[in-house]
mmCIF file of C-alpha atoms in Angstrom:
data_model
loop_
_atom_site.group_PDB
_atom_site.id
_atom_site.type_symbol
_atom_site.label_atom_id
_atom_site.label_comp_id
_atom_site.label_asym_id
_atom_site.label_seq_id
_atom_site.Cartn_x
_atom_site.Cartn_y
_atom_site.Cartn_z
ATOM 1 C CA UNK A 134 -40.713 -28.640 117.154
ATOM 2 C CA UNK A 135 -42.088 -26.724 120.124
ATOM 3 C CA UNK A 136 -39.535 -28.401 122.386
ATOM 4 C CA UNK A 137 -36.828 -27.338 119.921
ATOM 5 C CA UNK A 138 -38.042 -23.742 120.170
ATOM 6 C CA UNK A 139 -37.307 -23.850 123.884
ATOM 7 C CA UNK A 140 -33.982 -25.687 123.579
ATOM 8 C CA UNK A 141 -32.566 -23.165 121.099
ATOM 9 C CA UNK A 142 -33.991 -20.224 123.019
ATOM 10 C CA UNK A 143 -32.914 -18.342 126.105
ATOM 11 C CA UNK A 144 -35.759 -19.227 128.470
ATOM 12 C CA UNK A 145 -35.823 -21.891 131.174
ATOM 13 C CA UNK A 146 -34.142 -25.061 129.900
ATOM 14 C CA UNK A 147 -32.823 -23.306 126.784
ATOM 15 C CA UNK A 148 -29.264 -23.579 125.475
ATOM 16 C CA UNK A 149 -29.219 -19.952 124.326
ATOM 17 C CA UNK A 150 -28.370 -20.663 120.661
ATOM 18 C CA UNK A 151 -29.817 -17.305 119.581
ATOM 19 C CA UNK A 152 -27.288 -15.535 121.778
ATOM 20 C CA UNK A 153 -24.724 -16.120 119.003
ATOM 21 C CA UNK A 154 -26.771 -17.309 116.010
ATOM 22 C CA UNK A 155 -29.001 -15.180 113.821
ATOM 23 C CA UNK A 156 -32.623 -16.023 113.072
ATOM 24 C CA UNK A 157 -34.581 -15.029 109.963
ATOM 25 C CA UNK A 158 -32.054 -12.328 109.092
ATOM 26 C CA UNK A 159 -32.020 -10.876 112.616
ATOM 27 C CA UNK A 160 -28.390 -10.825 113.821
ATOM 28 C CA UNK A 161 -27.408 -11.266 117.478
ATOM 29 C CA UNK A 162 -25.565 -8.507 119.249
ATOM 30 C CA UNK A 163 -22.121 -10.190 119.369
ATOM 31 C CA UNK A 164 -18.826 -9.515 117.624
ATOM 32 C CA UNK A 165 -18.504 -10.835 114.068
ATOM 33 C CA UNK A 166 -15.874 -13.474 114.923
ATOM 34 C CA UNK A 167 -18.204 -15.232 117.355
ATOM 35 C CA UNK A 168 -21.440 -14.846 115.390
ATOM 36 C CA UNK A 169 -22.867 -18.146 114.177
ATOM 37 C CA UNK A 170 -24.785 -18.780 110.921
ATOM 38 C CA UNK A 171 -28.485 -18.033 110.734
ATOM 39 C CA UNK A 172 -30.475 -20.899 112.305
ATOM 40 C CA UNK A 173 -33.153 -20.747 109.607
ATOM 41 C CA UNK A 174 -30.580 -21.775 106.968
ATOM 42 C CA UNK A 175 -29.435 -24.946 108.756
ATOM 43 C CA UNK A 176 -31.733 -27.306 106.841
ATOM 44 C CA UNK A 177 -30.541 -25.982 103.470
ATOM 45 C CA UNK A 178 -26.821 -25.984 104.367
ATOM 46 C CA UNK A 179 -26.140 -29.128 106.412
ATOM 47 C CA UNK A 180 -26.756 -32.823 105.994
ATOM 48 C CA UNK A 181 -28.651 -34.301 108.971
ATOM 49 C CA UNK A 182 -25.680 -36.472 110.031
ATOM 50 C CA UNK A 183 -23.343 -33.466 109.976
ATOM 51 C CA UNK A 184 -25.772 -31.388 112.063
ATOM 52 C CA UNK A 185 -25.998 -34.133 114.680
ATOM 53 C CA UNK A 186 -22.214 -34.580 114.953
ATOM 54 C CA UNK A 187 -21.630 -30.841 115.070
ATOM 55 C CA UNK A 188 -24.143 -30.013 117.814
ATOM 56 C CA UNK A 189 -23.244 -33.063 119.889
ATOM 57 C CA UNK A 190 -19.522 -32.194 120.013
ATOM 58 C CA UNK A 191 -18.581 -29.105 117.933
ATOM 59 C CA UNK A 192 -14.926 -29.069 118.999
ATOM 60 C CA UNK A 193 -14.445 -32.591 117.685
ATOM 61 C CA UNK A 194 -15.428 -31.323 114.219
ATOM 62 C CA UNK A 195 -13.612 -27.971 114.481
ATOM 63 C CA UNK A 196 -11.284 -27.519 117.489
ATOM 64 C CA UNK A 197 -11.111 -23.744 116.992
ATOM 65 C CA UNK A 198 -14.858 -23.118 116.992
ATOM 66 C CA UNK A 199 -16.189 -20.670 119.618
ATOM 67 C CA UNK A 200 -19.321 -22.804 119.938
ATOM 68 C CA UNK A 201 -19.461 -24.450 123.389
ATOM 69 C CA UNK A 202 -19.957 -28.176 123.984
ATOM 70 C CA UNK A 203 -23.359 -28.285 125.661
ATOM 71 C CA UNK A 204 -23.473 -32.032 126.190
ATOM 72 C CA UNK A 205 -20.034 -32.770 127.618
ATOM 73 C CA UNK A 206 -20.504 -35.192 130.519
ATOM 74 C CA UNK A 207 -24.225 -35.617 129.850
ATOM 75 C CA UNK A 208 -25.715 -39.133 129.549
ATOM 76 C CA UNK A 209 -25.501 -40.258 125.921
ATOM 77 C CA UNK A 210 -29.228 -40.990 125.559
ATOM 78 C CA UNK A 211 -30.214 -37.577 126.942
ATOM 79 C CA UNK A 212 -27.706 -35.775 124.703
ATOM 80 C CA UNK A 213 -28.825 -37.590 121.556
ATOM 81 C CA UNK A 214 -32.516 -36.935 122.348
ATOM 82 C CA UNK A 215 -31.904 -33.187 122.711
ATOM 83 C CA UNK A 216 -29.826 -33.009 119.541
ATOM 84 C CA UNK A 217 -32.568 -34.835 117.633
ATOM 85 C CA UNK A 218 -35.172 -32.420 119.029
ATOM 86 C CA UNK A 219 -33.079 -29.457 117.856
ATOM 87 C CA UNK A 220 -32.688 -31.044 114.420
ATOM 88 C CA UNK A 221 -36.447 -31.564 113.990
ATOM 89 C CA UNK A 222 -36.978 -27.906 114.851
ATOM 90 C CA UNK A 223 -34.217 -26.658 112.522
ATOM 91 C CA UNK A 224 -35.543 -28.863 109.704
ATOM 92 C CA UNK A 225 -38.614 -26.590 109.443
ATOM 93 C CA UNK A 226 -36.267 -24.090 107.780
ATOM 94 C CA UNK A 227 -37.643 -20.721 106.731
ATOM 95 C CA UNK A 228 -40.995 -21.572 108.364
ATOM 96 C CA UNK A 229 -39.458 -22.085 111.816
ATOM 97 C CA UNK A 230 -41.323 -20.272 114.596
ATOM 98 C CA UNK A 231 -38.788 -18.107 116.477
ATOM 99 C CA UNK A 232 -36.943 -19.524 119.498
ATOM 100 C CA UNK A 233 -38.141 -18.514 122.942
ATOM 101 C CA UNK A 234 -36.499 -15.244 123.962
ATOM 102 C CA UNK A 235 -35.796 -13.850 120.494
ATOM 103 C CA UNK A 236 -35.954 -10.065 120.861
ATOM 104 C CA UNK A 237 -34.744 -7.428 118.392
ATOM 105 C CA UNK A 238 -35.957 -3.951 117.479
ATOM 106 C CA UNK A 239 -36.076 -4.981 113.807
ATOM 107 C CA UNK A 240 -37.948 -8.228 114.497
ATOM 108 C CA UNK A 241 -41.685 -8.180 113.781
ATOM 109 C CA UNK A 242 -42.320 -11.920 113.977
ATOM 110 C CA UNK A 243 -45.214 -12.829 116.282
ATOM 111 C CA UNK A 244 -44.879 -16.308 117.780
ATOM 112 C CA UNK A 245 -47.468 -18.492 119.510
ATOM 113 C CA UNK A 246 -46.359 -20.128 122.741
ATOM 114 C CA UNK A 247 -48.632 -21.868 125.246
ATOM 115 C CA UNK A 248 -51.900 -20.058 124.570
ATOM 116 C CA UNK A 249 -53.797 -18.813 121.490
ATOM 117 C CA UNK A 250 -53.082 -15.445 119.869
ATOM 118 C CA UNK A 251 -55.447 -13.299 117.809
ATOM 119 C CA UNK A 252 -54.202 -10.636 115.370
ATOM 120 C CA UNK A 253 -56.318 -8.277 113.251
ATOM 121 C CA UNK A 254 -54.355 -7.815 110.029
ATOM 122 C CA UNK A 255 -54.428 -7.366 106.250
ATOM 123 C CA UNK A 256 -54.096 -11.088 105.501
ATOM 124 C CA UNK A 257 -52.696 -12.616 102.293
ATOM 125 C CA UNK A 258 -54.218 -15.319 100.123
ATOM 126 C CA UNK A 259 -51.881 -18.338 99.760
ATOM 127 C CA UNK A 260 -50.729 -18.583 96.151
ATOM 128 C CA UNK A 261 -51.937 -15.073 95.304
ATOM 129 C CA UNK A 262 -55.365 -13.646 94.555
ATOM 130 C CA UNK A 263 -57.725 -11.510 96.590
ATOM 131 C CA UNK A 264 -56.359 -10.560 100.008
ATOM 132 C CA UNK A 265 -58.385 -9.923 103.159
ATOM 133 C CA UNK A 266 -58.162 -6.386 104.629
ATOM 134 C CA UNK A 267 -60.420 -7.418 107.525
ATOM 135 C CA UNK A 268 -58.530 -10.606 108.271
ATOM 136 C CA UNK A 269 -58.407 -12.172 111.716
ATOM 137 C CA UNK A 270 -55.458 -14.511 112.230
ATOM 138 C CA UNK A 271 -55.806 -17.090 115.006
ATOM 139 C CA UNK A 272 -52.593 -18.753 116.192
ATOM 140 C CA UNK A 273 -53.071 -21.948 118.206
ATOM 141 C CA UNK A 274 -50.608 -23.883 120.392
ATOM 142 C CA UNK A 275 -49.282 -26.819 118.408
ATOM 143 C CA UNK A 276 -48.176 -24.700 115.411
ATOM 144 C CA UNK A 277 -51.624 -24.652 113.765
ATOM 145 C CA UNK A 278 -53.057 -21.328 112.594
ATOM 146 C CA UNK A 279 -55.987 -20.055 110.542
ATOM 147 C CA UNK A 280 -57.393 -16.986 108.827
ATOM 148 C CA UNK A 281 -60.978 -15.785 109.288
ATOM 149 C CA UNK A 282 -62.402 -13.064 107.044
ATOM 150 C CA UNK A 283 -64.540 -10.612 109.038
ATOM 151 C CA UNK A 284 -65.766 -9.025 105.784
ATOM 152 C CA UNK A 285 -67.675 -12.152 104.717
ATOM 153 C CA UNK A 286 -67.759 -13.916 108.126
ATOM 154 C CA UNK A 287 -66.079 -16.964 106.614
ATOM 155 C CA UNK A 288 -63.176 -19.258 107.389
ATOM 156 C CA UNK A 289 -60.505 -18.834 104.680
ATOM 157 C CA UNK A 290 -57.516 -21.118 105.252
ATOM 158 C CA UNK A 291 -55.359 -22.942 107.773
ATOM 159 C CA UNK A 292 -51.596 -23.316 107.885
ATOM 160 C CA UNK A 293 -48.970 -25.187 109.898
ATOM 161 C CA UNK A 294 -45.721 -23.751 111.255
ATOM 162 C CA UNK A 295 -44.920 -20.266 112.516
ATOM 163 C CA UNK A 296 -47.550 -17.546 112.900
ATOM 164 C CA UNK A 297 -47.095 -14.069 111.359
ATOM 165 C CA UNK A 298 -44.405 -11.626 110.296
ATOM 166 C CA UNK A 299 -46.045 -8.251 110.985
ATOM 167 C CA UNK A 300 -43.242 -6.151 109.452
ATOM 168 C CA UNK A 301 -45.329 -4.933 106.445
ATOM 169 C CA UNK A 302 -48.065 -3.765 108.818
ATOM 170 C CA UNK A 303 -45.999 -2.341 111.664
ATOM 171 C CA UNK A 304 -43.015 -0.686 109.955
ATOM 172 C CA UNK A 305 -42.721 2.498 107.871
ATOM 173 C CA UNK A 306 -46.231 3.699 106.935
ATOM 174 C CA UNK A 307 -47.663 0.263 107.728
ATOM 175 C CA UNK A 308 -51.003 -1.160 106.721
ATOM 176 C CA UNK A 309 -49.654 -3.601 104.124
ATOM 177 C CA UNK A 310 -50.374 -7.322 103.726
ATOM 178 C CA UNK A 311 -48.576 -9.300 106.447
ATOM 179 C CA UNK A 312 -46.568 -12.485 105.829
ATOM 180 C CA UNK A 313 -47.669 -15.958 106.921
ATOM 181 C CA UNK A 314 -44.855 -17.987 108.537
ATOM 182 C CA UNK A 315 -45.724 -21.519 107.482
ATOM 183 C CA UNK A 316 -47.370 -23.681 104.827
ATOM 184 C CA UNK A 317 -51.123 -23.891 104.117
ATOM 185 C CA UNK A 318 -52.766 -27.295 104.564
ATOM 186 C CA UNK A 319 -56.375 -26.292 103.796
ATOM 187 C CA UNK A 320 -57.940 -23.545 101.664
ATOM 188 C CA UNK A 321 -61.670 -23.029 102.190
ATOM 189 C CA UNK A 322 -64.252 -21.844 99.668
ATOM 190 C CA UNK A 323 -64.868 -18.692 101.668
ATOM 191 C CA UNK A 324 -68.617 -19.319 101.829
ATOM 192 C CA UNK A 325 -70.167 -18.559 105.230
ATOM 193 C CA UNK A 326 -72.621 -20.737 107.083
ATOM 194 C CA UNK A 327 -76.038 -20.746 105.398
ATOM 195 C CA UNK A 328 -79.331 -20.702 107.300
ATOM 196 C CA UNK A 329 -82.416 -21.789 105.401
ATOM 197 C CA UNK A 330 -82.836 -22.988 101.823
ATOM 198 C CA UNK A 331 -83.005 -19.686 99.947
ATOM 199 C CA UNK A 332 -80.894 -19.429 96.773
ATOM 200 C CA UNK A 333 -80.022 -15.893 97.869
ATOM 201 C CA UNK A 334 -78.713 -16.255 101.420
ATOM 202 C CA UNK A 335 -78.583 -13.229 103.721
ATOM 203 C CA UNK A 336 -75.291 -11.372 104.010
ATOM 204 C CA UNK A 337 -73.706 -12.010 107.427
ATOM 205 C CA UNK A 338 -72.554 -9.185 109.674
ATOM 206 C CA UNK A 339 -69.508 -9.536 111.920
ATOM 207 C CA UNK A 340 -70.012 -8.525 115.566
ATOM 208 C CA UNK A 341 -66.638 -9.258 117.161
ATOM 209 C CA UNK A 342 -64.877 -11.898 119.222
ATOM 210 C CA UNK A 343 -64.312 -12.773 122.865
ATOM 211 C CA UNK A 344 -61.735 -14.962 124.621
ATOM 212 C CA UNK A 345 -62.779 -17.838 126.865
ATOM 213 C CA UNK A 346 -60.957 -18.950 130.027
ATOM 214 C CA UNK A 347 -58.305 -20.668 127.873
ATOM 215 C CA UNK A 348 -57.928 -17.511 125.719
ATOM 216 C CA UNK A 349 -59.452 -19.334 122.756
ATOM 217 C CA UNK A 350 -61.331 -16.810 120.585
ATOM 218 C CA UNK A 351 -65.048 -17.198 119.930
ATOM 219 C CA UNK A 352 -66.000 -15.327 116.737
ATOM 220 C CA UNK A 353 -69.511 -13.881 116.684
ATOM 221 C CA UNK A 354 -71.519 -12.848 113.630
ATOM 222 C CA UNK A 355 -75.165 -12.494 112.711
ATOM 223 C CA UNK A 356 -76.994 -14.007 109.733
ATOM 224 C CA UNK A 357 -80.368 -12.305 109.501
ATOM 225 C CA UNK A 358 -81.730 -12.413 113.030
ATOM 226 C CA UNK A 359 -79.610 -15.417 114.066
ATOM 227 C CA UNK A 360 -76.444 -14.966 116.129
ATOM 228 C CA UNK A 361 -73.690 -17.462 115.296
ATOM 229 C CA UNK A 362 -70.752 -18.138 117.609
ATOM 230 C CA UNK A 363 -67.816 -19.980 116.007
ATOM 231 C CA UNK A 364 -64.789 -21.352 117.859
ATOM 232 C CA UNK A 365 -61.708 -22.727 116.073
ATOM 233 C CA UNK A 366 -59.366 -25.135 117.847
ATOM 234 C CA UNK A 367 -56.519 -27.439 116.813
ATOM 235 C CA UNK A 368 -56.587 -31.221 116.786
ATOM 236 C CA UNK A 369 -54.572 -32.686 119.635
ATOM 237 C CA UNK A 370 -52.719 -35.503 117.845
ATOM 238 C CA UNK A 371 -53.167 -34.835 114.118
ATOM 239 C CA UNK A 372 -52.715 -31.924 111.743
ATOM 240 C CA UNK A 373 -56.084 -30.256 111.513
ATOM 241 C CA UNK A 374 -58.665 -27.946 113.021
ATOM 242 C CA UNK A 375 -62.112 -28.159 114.578
ATOM 243 C CA UNK A 376 -64.749 -25.527 113.818
ATOM 244 C CA UNK A 377 -67.489 -25.478 116.472
ATOM 245 C CA UNK A 378 -70.729 -23.575 115.855
ATOM 246 C CA UNK A 379 -73.369 -22.469 118.370
ATOM 247 C CA UNK A 380 -76.676 -20.935 117.207
ATOM 248 C CA UNK A 381 -80.463 -21.169 117.390
ATOM 249 C CA UNK A 382 -81.775 -21.430 113.825
ATOM 250 C CA UNK A 383 -85.370 -22.119 114.822
ATOM 251 C CA UNK A 384 -87.021 -24.295 112.173
ATOM 252 C CA UNK A 385 -84.428 -23.475 109.504
ATOM 253 C CA UNK A 386 -81.831 -26.058 108.502
ATOM 254 C CA UNK A 387 -78.149 -25.063 108.542
ATOM 255 C CA UNK A 388 -75.706 -25.926 105.741
ATOM 256 C CA UNK A 389 -71.956 -25.550 105.406
ATOM 257 C CA UNK A 390 -69.985 -26.016 102.183
ATOM 258 C CA UNK A 391 -66.481 -27.552 102.254
ATOM 259 C CA UNK A 392 -64.145 -27.695 99.244
ATOM 260 C CA UNK A 393 -62.329 -30.995 98.679
ATOM 261 C CA UNK A 394 -58.514 -30.949 98.620
ATOM 262 C CA UNK A 395 -55.881 -33.712 98.287
ATOM 263 C CA UNK A 396 -55.026 -35.295 101.616
ATOM 264 C CA UNK A 397 -57.857 -33.561 103.512
ATOM 265 C CA UNK A 398 -60.840 -35.319 105.110
ATOM 266 C CA UNK A 399 -63.975 -33.963 106.816
ATOM 267 C CA UNK A 400 -66.134 -35.246 109.637
ATOM 268 C CA UNK A 401 -68.929 -33.858 111.786
ATOM 269 C CA UNK A 402 -70.609 -34.787 115.064
ATOM 270 C CA UNK A 403 -74.072 -33.794 113.796
ATOM 271 C CA UNK A 404 -76.188 -33.695 110.674
ATOM 272 C CA UNK A 405 -75.473 -35.319 107.315
ATOM 273 C CA UNK A 406 -72.216 -34.814 105.416
ATOM 274 C CA UNK A 407 -72.428 -35.657 101.693
ATOM 275 C CA UNK A 408 -70.200 -35.240 98.615
ATOM 276 C CA UNK A 409 -71.496 -32.435 96.384
ATOM 277 C CA UNK A 410 -70.528 -29.623 94.045
ATOM 278 C CA UNK A 411 -70.003 -26.526 96.182
ATOM 279 C CA UNK A 412 -69.682 -22.809 95.547
ATOM 280 C CA UNK A 413 -66.224 -21.280 95.486
ATOM 281 C CA UNK A 414 -67.488 -17.792 94.673
ATOM 282 C CA UNK A 415 -71.248 -17.163 94.527
ATOM 283 C CA UNK A 416 -70.846 -13.818 92.728
ATOM 284 C CA UNK A 417 -68.827 -15.397 89.903
ATOM 285 C CA UNK A 418 -70.785 -18.655 90.106
ATOM 286 C CA UNK A 419 -67.594 -20.726 90.376
ATOM 287 C CA UNK A 420 -67.930 -24.239 91.750
ATOM 288 C CA UNK A 421 -65.725 -27.189 92.746
ATOM 289 C CA UNK A 422 -66.003 -30.737 94.125
ATOM 290 C CA UNK A 423 -66.599 -30.796 97.850
ATOM 291 C CA UNK A 424 -68.917 -31.795 100.670
ATOM 292 C CA UNK A 425 -72.038 -30.209 102.126
ATOM 293 C CA UNK A 426 -72.980 -30.598 105.773
ATOM 294 C CA UNK A 427 -76.697 -30.198 106.507
ATOM 295 C CA UNK A 428 -77.910 -29.967 110.104
ATOM 296 C CA UNK A 429 -81.645 -29.836 110.982
ATOM 297 C CA UNK A 430 -82.815 -26.599 112.584
ATOM 298 C CA UNK A 431 -83.032 -25.933 116.296
ATOM 299 C CA UNK A 432 -80.850 -24.815 119.170
ATOM 300 C CA UNK A 433 -77.549 -26.175 117.875
ATOM 301 C CA UNK A 434 -73.989 -26.826 118.903
ATOM 302 C CA UNK A 435 -72.050 -28.893 116.383
ATOM 303 C CA UNK A 436 -68.476 -29.308 115.135
ATOM 304 C CA UNK A 437 -66.773 -29.893 111.790
ATOM 305 C CA UNK A 438 -63.299 -31.446 111.829
ATOM 306 C CA UNK A 439 -60.852 -30.827 108.982
ATOM 307 C CA UNK A 440 -57.941 -33.276 109.044
ATOM 308 C CA UNK A 441 -54.891 -33.133 106.766
ATOM 309 C CA UNK A 442 -52.449 -35.980 106.228
ATOM 310 C CA UNK A 443 -48.850 -35.002 106.946
ATOM 311 C CA UNK A 444 -46.835 -34.179 103.854
ATOM 312 C CA UNK A 445 -49.866 -33.315 101.711
#
């Protein structure tokens, strides 16, 4: 998909498809007769075999088309590989991240390229419900993104695909809930890390974030007198994320609640991870099946991996 972003874009190695084709309702600056259909509608309009024949040799399908033949004279294997790459990208449909080079004054889509992005925004809740005015969206290379709530210092959800459409926040009077460009693959309970065994855990306080040498954000918050540093990264070869925590809890044990969801598995490199009933909302005393990770106290650095099976 990321290779398709580059092929359909205007950067190095790109075929410049967005020079003539629209994207997400943004029209290219060309005359109407030469303007191609919106790329984001390809998956809903064309059968895969038609797409492949058309892109490989458009004039064979329609001799009068203004679309150029990009692969004329190219080795067959190379041409077919590039067409297949473009198809896999186009198949994402409305959740496609924008091609490299897409620029328009009416375009508010923020895309992640080769390094992480962090956006402070009024974030939505997938499927409706309470939104997050102090949301922090983290976009990671590999088309994996997540939402952290600075209000409660808790991880909220992760999604795959494009990053954010900031139009509701950046246009007109602004300040509205932004739009997520992708599909959620994990929704968390929203409960922060817990230090100690009290039934009434201390309310965490958000302190900020910093970027490391790879521009990966490290979120910092304080629970009582304990500073917690949390880093969120993407899995390299599977759909999922890794939450890494650094803190010194002294003699107090640390627990983290994880809500079970179809197709999602959990693992940790420290402590004991057990099935349990977990809190979804402590104030309303809602609960759900899940897992609890318990790590003995001390100077800690541990990770929790959340892996989702494709298609779930």
